[in-house]
Coordinates of C-alpha atoms in Angstrom, one line a residue:
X1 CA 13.8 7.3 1.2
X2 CA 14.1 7.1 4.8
X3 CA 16.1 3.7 5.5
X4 CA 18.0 2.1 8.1
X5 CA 18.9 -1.5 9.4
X6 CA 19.7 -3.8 12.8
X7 CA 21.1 -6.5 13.9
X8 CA 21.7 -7.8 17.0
X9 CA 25.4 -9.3 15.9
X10 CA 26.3 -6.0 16.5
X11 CA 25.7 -5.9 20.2
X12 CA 27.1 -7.5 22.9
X13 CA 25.8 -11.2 24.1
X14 CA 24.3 -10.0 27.5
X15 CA 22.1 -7.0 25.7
X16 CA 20.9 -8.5 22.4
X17 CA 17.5 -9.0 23.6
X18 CA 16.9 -5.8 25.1
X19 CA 18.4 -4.4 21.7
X20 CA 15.7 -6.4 19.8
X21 CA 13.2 -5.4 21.8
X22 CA 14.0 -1.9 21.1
X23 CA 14.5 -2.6 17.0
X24 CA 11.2 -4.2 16.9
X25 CA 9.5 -1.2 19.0
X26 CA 11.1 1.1 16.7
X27 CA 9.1 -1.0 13.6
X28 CA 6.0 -0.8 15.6
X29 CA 6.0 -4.7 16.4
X30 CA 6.2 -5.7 20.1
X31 CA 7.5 -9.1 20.8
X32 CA 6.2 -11.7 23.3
X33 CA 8.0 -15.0 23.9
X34 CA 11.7 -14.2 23.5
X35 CA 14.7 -15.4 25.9
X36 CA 16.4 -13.1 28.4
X37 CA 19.2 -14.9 28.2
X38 CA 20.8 -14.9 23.8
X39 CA 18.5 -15.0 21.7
X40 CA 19.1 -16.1 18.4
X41 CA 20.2 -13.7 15.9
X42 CA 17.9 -11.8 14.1
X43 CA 18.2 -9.0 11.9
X44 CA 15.6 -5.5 10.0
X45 CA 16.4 -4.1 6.9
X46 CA 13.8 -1.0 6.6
X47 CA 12.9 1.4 3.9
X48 CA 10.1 3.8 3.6
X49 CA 9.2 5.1 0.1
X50 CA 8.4 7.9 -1.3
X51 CA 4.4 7.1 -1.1
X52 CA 4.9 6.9 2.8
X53 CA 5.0 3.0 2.3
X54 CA 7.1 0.8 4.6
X55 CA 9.3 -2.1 3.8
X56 CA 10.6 -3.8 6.7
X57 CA 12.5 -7.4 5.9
X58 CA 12.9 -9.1 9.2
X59 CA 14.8 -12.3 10.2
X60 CA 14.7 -13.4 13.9
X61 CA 14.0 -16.7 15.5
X62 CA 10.8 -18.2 17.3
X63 CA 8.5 -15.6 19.3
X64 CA 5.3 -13.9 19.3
X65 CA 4.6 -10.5 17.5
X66 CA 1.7 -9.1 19.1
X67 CA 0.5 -7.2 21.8
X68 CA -1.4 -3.3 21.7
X69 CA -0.1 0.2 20.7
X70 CA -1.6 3.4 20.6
X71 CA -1.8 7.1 18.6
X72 CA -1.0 4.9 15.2
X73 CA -2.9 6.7 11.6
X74 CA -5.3 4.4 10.2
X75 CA -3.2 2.0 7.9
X76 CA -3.2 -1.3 6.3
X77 CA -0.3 -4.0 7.5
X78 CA 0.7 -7.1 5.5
X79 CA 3.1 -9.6 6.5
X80 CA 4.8 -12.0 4.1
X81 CA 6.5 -15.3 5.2
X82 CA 9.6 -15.8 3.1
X83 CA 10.8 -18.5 5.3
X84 CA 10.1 -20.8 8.6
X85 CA 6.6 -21.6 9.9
X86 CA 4.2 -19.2 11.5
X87 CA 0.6 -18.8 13.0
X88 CA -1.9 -16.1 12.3
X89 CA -3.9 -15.7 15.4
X90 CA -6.9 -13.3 16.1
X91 CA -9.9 -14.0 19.0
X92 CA -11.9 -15.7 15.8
X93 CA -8.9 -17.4 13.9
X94 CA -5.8 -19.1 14.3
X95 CA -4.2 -19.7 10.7
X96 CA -0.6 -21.9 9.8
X97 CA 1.0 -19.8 6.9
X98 CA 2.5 -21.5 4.4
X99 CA 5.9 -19.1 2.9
X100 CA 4.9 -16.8 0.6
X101 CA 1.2 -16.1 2.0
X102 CA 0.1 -13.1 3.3
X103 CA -1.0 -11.9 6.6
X104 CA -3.2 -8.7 7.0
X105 CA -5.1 -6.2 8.5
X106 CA -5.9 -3.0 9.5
X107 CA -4.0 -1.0 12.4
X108 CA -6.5 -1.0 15.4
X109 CA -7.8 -4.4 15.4
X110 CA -5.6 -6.9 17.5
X111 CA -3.5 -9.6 16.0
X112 CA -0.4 -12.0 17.1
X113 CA 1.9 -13.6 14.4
X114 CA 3.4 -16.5 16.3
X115 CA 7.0 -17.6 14.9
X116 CA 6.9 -21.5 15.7
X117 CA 10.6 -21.8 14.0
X118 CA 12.9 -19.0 12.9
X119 CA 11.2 -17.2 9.9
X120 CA 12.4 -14.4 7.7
X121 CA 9.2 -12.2 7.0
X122 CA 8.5 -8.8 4.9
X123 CA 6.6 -6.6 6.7
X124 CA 5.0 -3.9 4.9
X125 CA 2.4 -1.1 6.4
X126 CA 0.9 1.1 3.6
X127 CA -1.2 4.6 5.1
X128 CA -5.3 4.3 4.2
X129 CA -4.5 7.7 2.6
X130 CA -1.7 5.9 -0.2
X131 CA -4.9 3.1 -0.2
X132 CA -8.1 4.4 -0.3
X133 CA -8.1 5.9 -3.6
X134 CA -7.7 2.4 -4.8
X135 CA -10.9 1.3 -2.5
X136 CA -13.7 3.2 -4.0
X137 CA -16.5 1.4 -2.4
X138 CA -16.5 0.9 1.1
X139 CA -14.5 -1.4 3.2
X140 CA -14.9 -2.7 6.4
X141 CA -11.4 -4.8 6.9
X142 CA -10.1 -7.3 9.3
X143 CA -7.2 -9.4 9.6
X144 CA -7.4 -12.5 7.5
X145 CA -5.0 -14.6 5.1
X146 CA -4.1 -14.0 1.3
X147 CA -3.2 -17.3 0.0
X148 CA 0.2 -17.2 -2.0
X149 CA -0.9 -20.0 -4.5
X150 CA -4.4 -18.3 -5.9
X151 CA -5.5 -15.3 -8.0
X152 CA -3.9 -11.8 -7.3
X153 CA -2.3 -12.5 -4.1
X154 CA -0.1 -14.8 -5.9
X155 CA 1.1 -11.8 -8.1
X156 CA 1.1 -10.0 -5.0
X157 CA 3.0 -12.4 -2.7
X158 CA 5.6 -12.9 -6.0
X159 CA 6.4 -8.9 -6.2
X160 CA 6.9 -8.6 -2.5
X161 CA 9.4 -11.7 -2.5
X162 CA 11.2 -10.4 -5.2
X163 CA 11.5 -7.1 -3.3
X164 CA 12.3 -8.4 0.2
X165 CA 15.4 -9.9 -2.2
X166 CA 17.0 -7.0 -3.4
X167 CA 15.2 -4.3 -0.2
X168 CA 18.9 -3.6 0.7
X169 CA 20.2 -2.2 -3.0
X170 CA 16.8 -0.6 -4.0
X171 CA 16.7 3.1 -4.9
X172 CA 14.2 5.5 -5.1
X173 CA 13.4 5.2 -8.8
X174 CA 13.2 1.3 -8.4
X175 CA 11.1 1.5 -5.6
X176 CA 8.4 3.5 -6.7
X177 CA 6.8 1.5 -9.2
X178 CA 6.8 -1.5 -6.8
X179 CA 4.7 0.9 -4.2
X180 CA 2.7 1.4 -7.2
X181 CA 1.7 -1.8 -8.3
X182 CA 1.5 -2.8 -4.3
X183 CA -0.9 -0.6 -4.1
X184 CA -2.9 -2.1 -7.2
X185 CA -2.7 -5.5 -6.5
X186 CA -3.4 -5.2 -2.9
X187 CA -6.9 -3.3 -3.9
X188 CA -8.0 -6.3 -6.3
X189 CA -6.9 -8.8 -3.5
X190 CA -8.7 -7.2 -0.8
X191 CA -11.6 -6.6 -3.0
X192 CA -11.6 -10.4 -3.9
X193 CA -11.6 -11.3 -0.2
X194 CA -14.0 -8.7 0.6
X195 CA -16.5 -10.1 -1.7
X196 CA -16.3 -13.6 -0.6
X197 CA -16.4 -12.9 2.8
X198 CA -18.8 -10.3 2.9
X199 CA -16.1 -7.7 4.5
X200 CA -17.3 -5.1 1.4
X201 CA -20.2 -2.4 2.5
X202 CA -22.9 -3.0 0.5
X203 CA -23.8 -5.5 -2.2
X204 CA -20.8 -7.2 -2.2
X205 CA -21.0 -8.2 -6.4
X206 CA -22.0 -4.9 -7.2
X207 CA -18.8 -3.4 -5.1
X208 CA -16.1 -6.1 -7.2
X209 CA -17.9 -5.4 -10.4
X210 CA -17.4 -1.7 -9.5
X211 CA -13.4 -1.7 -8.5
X212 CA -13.2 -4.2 -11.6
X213 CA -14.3 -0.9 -13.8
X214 CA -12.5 1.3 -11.9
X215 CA -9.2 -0.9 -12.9
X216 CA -10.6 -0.6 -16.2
X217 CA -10.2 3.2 -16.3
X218 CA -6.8 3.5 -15.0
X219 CA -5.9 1.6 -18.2
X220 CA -7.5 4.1 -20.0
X221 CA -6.7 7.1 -18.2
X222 CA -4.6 8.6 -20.8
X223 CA -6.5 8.8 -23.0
X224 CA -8.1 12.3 -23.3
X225 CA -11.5 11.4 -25.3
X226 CA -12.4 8.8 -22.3
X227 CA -16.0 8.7 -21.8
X228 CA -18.7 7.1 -19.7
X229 CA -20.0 5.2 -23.1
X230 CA -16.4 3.8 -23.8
X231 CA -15.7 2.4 -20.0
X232 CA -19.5 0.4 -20.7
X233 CA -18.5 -0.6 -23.9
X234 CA -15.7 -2.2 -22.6
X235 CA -17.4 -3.7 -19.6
X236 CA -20.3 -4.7 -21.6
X237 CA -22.7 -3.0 -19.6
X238 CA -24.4 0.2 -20.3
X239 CA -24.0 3.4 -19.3
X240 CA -26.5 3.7 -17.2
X241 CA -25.9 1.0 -14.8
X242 CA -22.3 2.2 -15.2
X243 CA -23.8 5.7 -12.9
X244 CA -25.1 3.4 -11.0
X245 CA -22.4 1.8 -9.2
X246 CA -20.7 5.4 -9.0
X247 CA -23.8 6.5 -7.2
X248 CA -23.8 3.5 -4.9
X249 CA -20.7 5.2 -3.6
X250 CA -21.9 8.6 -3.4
X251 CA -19.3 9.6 -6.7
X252 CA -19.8 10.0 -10.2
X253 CA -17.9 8.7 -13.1
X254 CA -16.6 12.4 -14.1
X255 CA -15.5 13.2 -11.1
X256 CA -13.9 9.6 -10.2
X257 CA -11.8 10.0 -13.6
X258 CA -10.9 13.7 -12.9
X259 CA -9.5 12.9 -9.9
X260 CA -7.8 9.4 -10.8
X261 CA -6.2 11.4 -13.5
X262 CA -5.1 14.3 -10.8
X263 CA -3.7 11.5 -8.9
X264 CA -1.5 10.7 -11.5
X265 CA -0.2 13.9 -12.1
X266 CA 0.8 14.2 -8.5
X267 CA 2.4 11.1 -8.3
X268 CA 4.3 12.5 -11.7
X269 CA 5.5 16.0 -10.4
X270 CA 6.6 14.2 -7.3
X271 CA 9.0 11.7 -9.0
X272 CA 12.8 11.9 -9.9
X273 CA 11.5 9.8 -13.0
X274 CA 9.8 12.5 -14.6
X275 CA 11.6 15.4 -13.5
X276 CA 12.8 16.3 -16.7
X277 CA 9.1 16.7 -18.0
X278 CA 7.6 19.4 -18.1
X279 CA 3.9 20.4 -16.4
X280 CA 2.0 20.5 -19.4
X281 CA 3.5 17.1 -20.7
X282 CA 2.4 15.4 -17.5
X283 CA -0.9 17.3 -17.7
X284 CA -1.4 15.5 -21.4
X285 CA 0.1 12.1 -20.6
X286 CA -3.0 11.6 -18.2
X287 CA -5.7 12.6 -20.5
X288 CA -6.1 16.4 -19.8
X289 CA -6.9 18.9 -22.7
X290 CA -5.1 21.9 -21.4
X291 CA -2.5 23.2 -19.0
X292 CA -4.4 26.0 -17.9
X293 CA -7.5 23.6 -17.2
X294 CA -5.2 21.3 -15.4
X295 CA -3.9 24.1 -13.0
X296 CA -7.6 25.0 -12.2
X297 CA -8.7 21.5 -11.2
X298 CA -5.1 20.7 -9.7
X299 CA -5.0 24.0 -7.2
X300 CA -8.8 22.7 -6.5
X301 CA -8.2 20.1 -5.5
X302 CA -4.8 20.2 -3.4
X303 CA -4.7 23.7 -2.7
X304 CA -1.9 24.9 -4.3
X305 CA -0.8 25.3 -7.9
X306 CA 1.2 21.9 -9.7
X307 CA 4.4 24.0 -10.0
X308 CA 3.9 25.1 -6.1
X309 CA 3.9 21.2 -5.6
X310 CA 6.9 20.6 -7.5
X311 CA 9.1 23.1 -6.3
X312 CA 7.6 22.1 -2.5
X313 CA 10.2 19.7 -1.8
X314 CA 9.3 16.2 0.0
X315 CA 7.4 17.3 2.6
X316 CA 4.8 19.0 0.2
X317 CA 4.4 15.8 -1.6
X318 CA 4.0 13.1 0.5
X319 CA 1.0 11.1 0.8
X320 CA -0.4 12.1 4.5
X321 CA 1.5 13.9 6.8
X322 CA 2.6 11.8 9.1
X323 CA 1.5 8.7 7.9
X324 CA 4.8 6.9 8.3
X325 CA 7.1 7.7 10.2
X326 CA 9.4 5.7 12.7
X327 CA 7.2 6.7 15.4
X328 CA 3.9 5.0 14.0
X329 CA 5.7 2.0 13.1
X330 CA 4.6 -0.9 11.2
X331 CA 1.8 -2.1 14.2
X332 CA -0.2 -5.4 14.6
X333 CA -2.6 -4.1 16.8
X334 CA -3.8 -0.7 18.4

């Protein structure tokens, strides 16, 4: 994990707030609004996992986070207040947050997140790529506000608090299956929002019923006798309108499953965790019926064989090249 932390105690008076300024550049958060003269102390914890997730904890007093940057990949950005009072604002909304709601969006549309006191806030900026194999349908998204106390963003907004807690003593094991079930919860909550507010391409019931079933396989993945008939059966639907939905999206449910379970191989053979397996046990654990079939559909579809992955170090694994690093920062706006 790439990780590393600021403070502005550490700097003389006179050159705090051009250090901040700098810390907050480095994040990919430009500030607006802050004194020349001492501002108060304020503080970033960061980590980036393995997924090419980043985990920023940030505690700083009143000023504006906004303003426009450039040559950023396509990613999504939440922002959770832990502490204080601050205002989501947009050209079509200006929303109070209340702690422990979420503020996001997608990198490219402008956004300000006003500190009206001083706040301590988790920042976190997950690459499209780590998300959109979670999004089957399409999604056309714009900043907006996940509300802490209802459905998944309150499961959401509970795991990210609990991680901004212990950001500074996580390790790489611990992390990864909180980038994991970031990544799920922050599908059904966007997909919940998306639906309501019309943000989802296409019918926008017929889009939630679809990630709904698609949650439904990955409960199922491993298990190697899944079938189109099953997934309807527990959907209560049938297997036709099941097709469907996949063809809605231009996919089918064979390939969907072959690649959801490829997916989770990869994320396997890339993790400390399970580096005492070996191929053909991960191959199994996701539902395939032989190594040799695995390889095949694994080389396919990444381009190289899953013990050429393995063996390829971090930079062979990681989920788009260059999808976060210090450069790109964390990014309100293009």
């Amino acid at each position: 994990m790439k990780a590393w932390s600021f403070s502005t105690d550490s700097h003389p008076r006179a050159e705090r707030a051009e250090a901040w300024h700098e810390a907050m550049s480095r994040l990919g958060l430009p500030i607006e609004g802050l004194s020349d003269a001492e501002p108060a102390s304020a503080s970033v914890v960061c980590l980036t996992s393995p997924l090419g997730i980043e985990f920023a904890l940030v505690e700083a007093g009143a000023q504006a986070i906004s303003g426009r940057r450039t040559g950023q990949p396509a990613a999504v950005w939440l922002a959770v207040l832990l502490s204080g009072q601050a205002l989501l604002v947009t050209e079509d909304l200006a929303e109070e947050l209340s702690p422990g709601d979420i503020a996001y969006g997608p990198t490219g549309e402008a956004a300000a997140l006003r500190l009206e006191t001083r706040c301590r806030l988790m920042f976190v900026r997950a690459p499209r790529v780590a998300l959109d194999h979670r999004l089957i349908a399409p999604f056309n998204l714009h900043v907006g506000r996940l509300d802490a106390a209802k459905g998944g963003a309150h499961i959401l907004s509970a795991l990210l608090r609990a991680t901004a807690d212990g950001l500074e003593d996580l390790t790489v094991d611990q992390l990864r299956p909180v980038e994991l079930s970031l990544t799920e919860f922050l599908a059904i909550c966007l997909v919940e929002r998306g639906a309501a507010s019309g943000e989802l391409g296409g019918g926008g019931a017929s889009t939630a019923h679809l990630q709904r079933l698609c949650q439904t396989i990955e409960t199922l993945l491993p298990d190697p006798d899944l079938s189109l008939r099953r997934v309807a059966d527990e959907e209560g639907v049938s297997s036709r309108y099941v097709q469907k939905l996949f063809a809605s999206v231009d996919e089918t449910f064979s390939h969907y499953l072959r690649t959801r379970r490829l997916e989770r191989c990869r994320t396997d053979l890339s993790s400390p965790q399970h580096a005492r397996l070996s191929i053909s046990e991960i191959c199994f654990r996701w539902g395939f019926n032989g190594s040799a079939h695995f390889s095949r559909a694994f080389r396919d579809q990444y381009g190289m064989s899953p013990r050429e992955f393995r063996q390829g170090g971090e930079d062979g694994r990681r989920v788009g090249e260059g999808g976060m690093g210090q450069a790109s920062g964390l990014g309100l706006a293009p």
